[in-house]
GROMACS .gro file of C-alpha atoms in nm:
model
  305
    1UNK     CA    1  11.578   8.840   9.763
    2UNK     CA    2  11.557   8.832   9.383
    3UNK     CA    3  11.297   9.026   9.181
    4UNK     CA    4  11.120   8.694   9.117
    5UNK     CA    5  11.082   8.643   9.492
    6UNK     CA    6  11.007   9.005   9.571
    7UNK     CA    7  10.669   9.110   9.704
    8UNK     CA    8  10.703   9.442   9.519
    9UNK     CA    9  10.682   9.527   9.146
   10UNK     CA   10  11.011   9.446   8.975
   11UNK     CA   11  11.032   9.790   8.810
   12UNK     CA   12  10.965   9.987   9.129
   13UNK     CA   13  11.225  10.253   9.208
   14UNK     CA   14  11.252  10.174   9.577
   15UNK     CA   15  11.490  10.457   9.657
   16UNK     CA   16  11.254  10.710   9.500
   17UNK     CA   17  10.964  10.559   9.696
   18UNK     CA   18  11.159  10.584  10.023
   19UNK     CA   19  11.275  10.938   9.963
   20UNK     CA   20  10.929  11.060   9.865
   21UNK     CA   21  10.765  10.919  10.178
   22UNK     CA   22  11.027  11.038  10.426
   23UNK     CA   23  11.037  11.388  10.278
   24UNK     CA   24  10.657  11.407  10.288
   25UNK     CA   25  10.651  11.299  10.654
   26UNK     CA   26  10.933  11.527  10.763
   27UNK     CA   27  10.778  11.824  10.584
   28UNK     CA   28  10.450  11.801  10.777
   29UNK     CA   29  10.292  11.544  11.009
   30UNK     CA   30  10.055  11.525  11.302
   31UNK     CA   31  10.239  11.653  11.608
   32UNK     CA   32  10.162  11.395  11.876
   33UNK     CA   33  10.375  11.457  12.187
   34UNK     CA   34  10.515  11.103  12.194
   35UNK     CA   35  10.669  11.171  11.853
   36UNK     CA   36  10.890  11.429  12.024
   37UNK     CA   37  11.050  11.183  12.264
   38UNK     CA   38  11.284  10.887  12.239
   39UNK     CA   39  11.216  10.779  12.597
   40UNK     CA   40  11.115  10.412  12.587
   41UNK     CA   41  10.889  10.441  12.891
   42UNK     CA   42  10.697  10.737  12.750
   43UNK     CA   43  10.661  10.562  12.414
   44UNK     CA   44  10.544  10.238  12.577
   45UNK     CA   45  10.275  10.427  12.767
   46UNK     CA   46  10.156  10.592  12.444
   47UNK     CA   47  10.147  10.260  12.258
   48UNK     CA   48   9.950  10.082  12.530
   49UNK     CA   49   9.704  10.372  12.560
   50UNK     CA   50   9.659  10.390  12.181
   51UNK     CA   51   9.529  10.036  12.154
   52UNK     CA   52   9.163  10.075  12.052
   53UNK     CA   53   9.151  10.436  12.175
   54UNK     CA   54   9.126  10.747  11.955
   55UNK     CA   55   9.456  10.932  11.946
   56UNK     CA   56   9.294  11.265  12.027
   57UNK     CA   57   9.180  11.125  12.361
   58UNK     CA   58   9.515  10.961  12.425
   59UNK     CA   59   9.708  11.290  12.427
   60UNK     CA   60   9.541  11.426  12.743
   61UNK     CA   61   9.554  11.089  12.921
   62UNK     CA   62   9.919  11.034  12.827
   63UNK     CA   63  10.025  11.374  12.959
   64UNK     CA   64   9.829  11.325  13.283
   65UNK     CA   65   9.973  10.975  13.332
   66UNK     CA   66  10.328  11.104  13.296
   67UNK     CA   67  10.255  11.389  13.537
   68UNK     CA   68  10.147  11.126  13.789
   69UNK     CA   69  10.426  10.874  13.719
   70UNK     CA   70  10.707  11.051  13.529
   71UNK     CA   71  10.948  10.757  13.512
   72UNK     CA   72  10.932  10.380  13.486
   73UNK     CA   73  11.061  10.362  13.843
   74UNK     CA   74  10.775  10.584  13.961
   75UNK     CA   75  10.521  10.358  13.791
   76UNK     CA   76  10.685  10.044  13.928
   77UNK     CA   77  10.658  10.182  14.281
   78UNK     CA   78  10.295  10.287  14.242
   79UNK     CA   79   9.998  10.108  14.391
   80UNK     CA   80   9.842   9.902  14.114
   81UNK     CA   81   9.493  10.003  14.227
   82UNK     CA   82   9.585  10.367  14.162
   83UNK     CA   83   9.703  10.285  13.810
   84UNK     CA   84   9.383  10.096  13.733
   85UNK     CA   85   9.175  10.381  13.880
   86UNK     CA   86   9.354  10.627  13.653
   87UNK     CA   87   9.281  10.404  13.353
   88UNK     CA   88   8.914  10.388  13.440
   89UNK     CA   89   8.878  10.760  13.509
   90UNK     CA   90   9.022  10.841  13.164
   91UNK     CA   91   8.796  10.591  12.985
   92UNK     CA   92   9.089  10.404  12.835
   93UNK     CA   93   8.907  10.071  12.853
   94UNK     CA   94   9.038   9.719  12.916
   95UNK     CA   95   9.177   9.763  13.267
   96UNK     CA   96   9.404   9.464  13.216
   97UNK     CA   97   9.622   9.692  13.005
   98UNK     CA   98   9.681   9.911  13.311
   99UNK     CA   99   9.773   9.604  13.517
  100UNK     CA  100  10.011   9.477  13.250
  101UNK     CA  101  10.174   9.817  13.210
  102UNK     CA  102  10.234   9.835  13.583
  103UNK     CA  103  10.382   9.486  13.585
  104UNK     CA  104  10.601   9.563  13.285
  105UNK     CA  105  10.741   9.863  13.472
  106UNK     CA  106  10.828   9.636  13.763
  107UNK     CA  107  11.002   9.395  13.525
  108UNK     CA  108  11.214   9.677  13.384
  109UNK     CA  109  11.305   9.784  13.737
  110UNK     CA  110  11.373   9.435  13.875
  111UNK     CA  111  11.497   9.236  13.574
  112UNK     CA  112  11.670   9.502  13.365
  113UNK     CA  113  11.811   9.734  13.635
  114UNK     CA  114  11.571  10.008  13.532
  115UNK     CA  115  11.689  10.025  13.168
  116UNK     CA  116  11.456   9.914  12.892
  117UNK     CA  117  11.570   9.632  12.664
  118UNK     CA  118  11.621   9.760  12.310
  119UNK     CA  119  11.529   9.479  12.070
  120UNK     CA  120  11.178   9.371  11.969
  121UNK     CA  121  11.242   9.017  12.098
  122UNK     CA  122  11.354   9.135  12.442
  123UNK     CA  123  11.075   9.391  12.468
  124UNK     CA  124  10.826   9.114  12.394
  125UNK     CA  125  10.927   8.956  12.726
  126UNK     CA  126  10.757   9.241  12.912
  127UNK     CA  127  10.409   9.172  13.043
  128UNK     CA  128  10.134   9.269  12.800
  129UNK     CA  129  10.379   9.374  12.528
  130UNK     CA  130  10.294   9.191  12.207
  131UNK     CA  131  10.500   9.184  11.887
  132UNK     CA  132  10.350   9.503  11.743
  133UNK     CA  133  10.404   9.711  12.060
  134UNK     CA  134  10.752   9.566  12.110
  135UNK     CA  135  10.848   9.663  11.757
  136UNK     CA  136  10.700  10.011  11.797
  137UNK     CA  137  10.903  10.079  12.113
  138UNK     CA  138  11.219   9.936  11.952
  139UNK     CA  139  11.161  10.155  11.647
  140UNK     CA  140  11.065  10.484  11.806
  141UNK     CA  141  11.285  10.473  12.117
  142UNK     CA  142  11.594  10.296  11.983
  143UNK     CA  143  11.566  10.308  11.602
  144UNK     CA  144  11.610   9.933  11.627
  145UNK     CA  145  11.283   9.790  11.498
  146UNK     CA  146  11.157   9.589  11.207
  147UNK     CA  147  10.918   9.722  10.945
  148UNK     CA  148  10.580   9.771  11.107
  149UNK     CA  149  10.284   9.587  10.955
  150UNK     CA  150   9.951   9.705  11.093
  151UNK     CA  151   9.612   9.750  10.927
  152UNK     CA  152   9.706  10.091  10.789
  153UNK     CA  153  10.031   9.963  10.641
  154UNK     CA  154   9.859   9.665  10.480
  155UNK     CA  155   9.607   9.898  10.320
  156UNK     CA  156   9.882  10.123  10.184
  157UNK     CA  157  10.091   9.837  10.045
  158UNK     CA  158   9.791   9.667   9.888
  159UNK     CA  159   9.676   9.982   9.714
  160UNK     CA  160  10.010  10.130   9.618
  161UNK     CA  161  10.196   9.821   9.502
  162UNK     CA  162   9.920   9.559   9.458
  163UNK     CA  163  10.068   9.346   9.738
  164UNK     CA  164   9.840   9.040   9.782
  165UNK     CA  165   9.623   9.015  10.091
  166UNK     CA  166   9.848   8.771  10.273
  167UNK     CA  167  10.014   8.851  10.606
  168UNK     CA  168  10.344   8.684  10.519
  169UNK     CA  169  10.364   8.870  10.187
  170UNK     CA  170  10.283   9.201  10.356
  171UNK     CA  171  10.572   9.139  10.598
  172UNK     CA  172  10.812   9.071  10.311
  173UNK     CA  173  10.699   9.381  10.121
  174UNK     CA  174  10.724   9.606  10.428
  175UNK     CA  175  11.073   9.477  10.506
  176UNK     CA  176  11.187   9.530  10.148
  177UNK     CA  177  11.074   9.891  10.149
  178UNK     CA  178  11.211  10.004  10.486
  179UNK     CA  179  11.558  10.163  10.456
  180UNK     CA  180  11.825  10.000  10.672
  181UNK     CA  181  11.873  10.157  11.012
  182UNK     CA  182  11.581  10.399  10.979
  183UNK     CA  183  11.292  10.222  11.150
  184UNK     CA  184  11.209  10.530  11.361
  185UNK     CA  185  11.130  10.770  11.077
  186UNK     CA  186  11.010  10.502  10.833
  187UNK     CA  187  10.754  10.336  11.059
  188UNK     CA  188  10.623  10.674  11.171
  189UNK     CA  189  10.600  10.788  10.810
  190UNK     CA  190  10.423  10.487  10.660
  191UNK     CA  191  10.170  10.477  10.945
  192UNK     CA  192  10.111  10.850  10.897
  193UNK     CA  193  10.048  10.785  10.529
  194UNK     CA  194   9.788  10.522  10.613
  195UNK     CA  195   9.628  10.740  10.880
  196UNK     CA  196   9.619  11.068  10.687
  197UNK     CA  197   9.623  11.014  10.310
  198UNK     CA  198   9.533  10.649  10.256
  199UNK     CA  199   9.250  10.587  10.499
  200UNK     CA  200   8.947  10.379  10.417
  201UNK     CA  201   8.834  10.670  10.202
  202UNK     CA  202   9.157  10.801  10.050
  203UNK     CA  203   9.244  11.170  10.017
  204UNK     CA  204   9.528  11.131   9.770
  205UNK     CA  205   9.537  11.480   9.621
  206UNK     CA  206   9.407  11.667   9.924
  207UNK     CA  207   9.679  11.515  10.145
  208UNK     CA  208   9.951  11.543   9.883
  209UNK     CA  209  10.018  11.170   9.896
  210UNK     CA  210  10.385  11.124   9.803
  211UNK     CA  211  10.322  10.787   9.637
  212UNK     CA  212  10.066  10.897   9.376
  213UNK     CA  213  10.309  10.855   9.088
  214UNK     CA  214  10.391  10.499   9.198
  215UNK     CA  215  10.045  10.394   9.313
  216UNK     CA  216   9.851  10.113   9.143
  217UNK     CA  217   9.522  10.223   9.300
  218UNK     CA  218   9.571  10.585   9.198
  219UNK     CA  219   9.639  10.478   8.840
  220UNK     CA  220   9.350  10.232   8.813
  221UNK     CA  221   9.094  10.401   9.038
  222UNK     CA  222   9.043  10.081   9.243
  223UNK     CA  223   9.086  10.172   9.609
  224UNK     CA  224   8.955   9.855   9.766
  225UNK     CA  225   9.185   9.702  10.029
  226UNK     CA  226   9.187   9.423  10.291
  227UNK     CA  227   8.991   9.640  10.535
  228UNK     CA  228   8.793   9.817  10.259
  229UNK     CA  229   8.595   9.540  10.086
  230UNK     CA  230   8.380   9.781   9.884
  231UNK     CA  231   8.505  10.062   9.666
  232UNK     CA  232   8.519  10.403   9.844
  233UNK     CA  233   8.341  10.693   9.677
  234UNK     CA  234   8.547  10.773   9.371
  235UNK     CA  235   8.321  10.809   9.065
  236UNK     CA  236   8.343  11.162   8.929
  237UNK     CA  237   8.621  11.268   9.169
  238UNK     CA  238   8.924  11.470   9.068
  239UNK     CA  239   9.134  11.171   9.171
  240UNK     CA  240   8.954  10.955   8.916
  241UNK     CA  241   9.018  11.195   8.629
  242UNK     CA  242   9.385  11.237   8.722
  243UNK     CA  243   9.414  10.861   8.700
  244UNK     CA  244   9.245  10.863   8.360
  245UNK     CA  245   9.488  11.127   8.233
  246UNK     CA  246   9.782  10.912   8.334
  247UNK     CA  247   9.632  10.601   8.174
  248UNK     CA  248   9.548  10.778   7.846
  249UNK     CA  249   9.890  10.942   7.819
  250UNK     CA  250  10.045  10.601   7.876
  251UNK     CA  251   9.897  10.497   7.540
  252UNK     CA  252  10.027  10.795   7.337
  253UNK     CA  253  10.356  10.979   7.296
  254UNK     CA  254  10.181  11.313   7.344
  255UNK     CA  255   9.837  11.470   7.302
  256UNK     CA  256   9.703  11.822   7.272
  257UNK     CA  257   9.444  11.930   7.527
  258UNK     CA  258   9.159  11.887   7.281
  259UNK     CA  259   9.282  11.541   7.185
  260UNK     CA  260   9.325  11.438   7.548
  261UNK     CA  261   9.007  11.589   7.693
  262UNK     CA  262   8.744  11.368   7.524
  263UNK     CA  263   8.946  11.061   7.610
  264UNK     CA  264   8.938  11.159   7.978
  265UNK     CA  265   8.566  11.243   8.004
  266UNK     CA  266   8.281  11.210   7.757
  267UNK     CA  267   8.135  11.549   7.853
  268UNK     CA  268   8.460  11.738   7.793
  269UNK     CA  269   8.386  12.105   7.729
  270UNK     CA  270   8.218  12.392   7.907
  271UNK     CA  271   8.290  12.386   8.280
  272UNK     CA  272   8.502  12.080   8.223
  273UNK     CA  273   8.694  12.208   7.923
  274UNK     CA  274   9.047  12.333   7.869
  275UNK     CA  275   9.083  12.527   8.196
  276UNK     CA  276   8.969  12.227   8.398
  277UNK     CA  277   9.199  11.989   8.209
  278UNK     CA  278   9.490  12.230   8.232
  279UNK     CA  279   9.446  12.238   8.610
  280UNK     CA  280   9.467  11.860   8.625
  281UNK     CA  281   9.779  11.861   8.407
  282UNK     CA  282   9.946  12.130   8.615
  283UNK     CA  283   9.884  11.926   8.930
  284UNK     CA  284  10.023  11.614   8.765
  285UNK     CA  285  10.322  11.811   8.638
  286UNK     CA  286  10.391  11.941   8.990
  287UNK     CA  287  10.384  11.580   9.110
  288UNK     CA  288  10.637  11.478   8.847
  289UNK     CA  289  10.392  11.258   8.658
  290UNK     CA  290  10.348  11.443   8.327
  291UNK     CA  291  10.521  11.696   8.107
  292UNK     CA  292  10.294  11.982   7.999
  293UNK     CA  293  10.426  12.245   7.759
  294UNK     CA  294  10.353  12.447   7.445
  295UNK     CA  295  10.405  12.268   7.114
  296UNK     CA  296  10.356  12.346   6.745
  297UNK     CA  297   9.983  12.262   6.773
  298UNK     CA  298   9.926  12.431   7.107
  299UNK     CA  299   9.971  12.296   7.458
  300UNK     CA  300  10.063  11.926   7.461
  301UNK     CA  301  10.090  11.672   7.742
  302UNK     CA  302  10.292  11.354   7.775
  303UNK     CA  303  10.393  11.117   8.049
  304UNK     CA  304  10.710  11.203   8.234
  305UNK     CA  305  10.984  10.970   8.113
   0.00000   0.00000   0.00000
């Protein structure tokens, strides 16, 4: 696909974007037990349970379910009434999901000789397994999935790269970003980003978002998104002033602290004087966004080139 047809900014350093996200995820992420397995059955159970259920509640139910039916063959041989009763007792909702999961296990046993199919298309043939779940199992069990596009991913792409709110464009953008042959780590990482750092109310700095230096929303301060129709609380936040620093420095070769400060906030001085501004600049320097060093007229700041 040419830059003209791309869903991403033409000047985006895609390799830097990929590396930043994967390193951020691998350095520290939520330790859900299904992220420690590549067993397709265990992953399918986690995906079905996670539909419209808080992940904290899923962990206990998932572990108990696998204690009861450790393998796909065990589940296939179970009495469906017992599976549904388990679902109800753990408040997982929508009992049809329990029925479909049981039937899918029987399909794997009877139609696939007990071995899960590995592609999203084949996995979609299993009862109750829609495109998203099929792709998740293909990605996390077999590293054989497509780029995931869920609500979290749409929010991230819209904010970070100004991808239009259009499902087909989101799919193109997600596919362009995902590195070849790495659907397992990539899909986990981008969903983690949406779940931890780029939620409806973003925590960019607090969560150490790895895409701050690329992010359109972080630069402009506009964090609306397809599922966030009104602007999250932002006015007066540290995130807002970091964005202002980047915008102001984009207009000048370099500025001293006292030249930069009043351009960042009208009440520059006092509690929000040099020490406060220096802290912002040190954070931005650590993130690779600005250069901050002593010059002939004192400390000066400039955008990283």
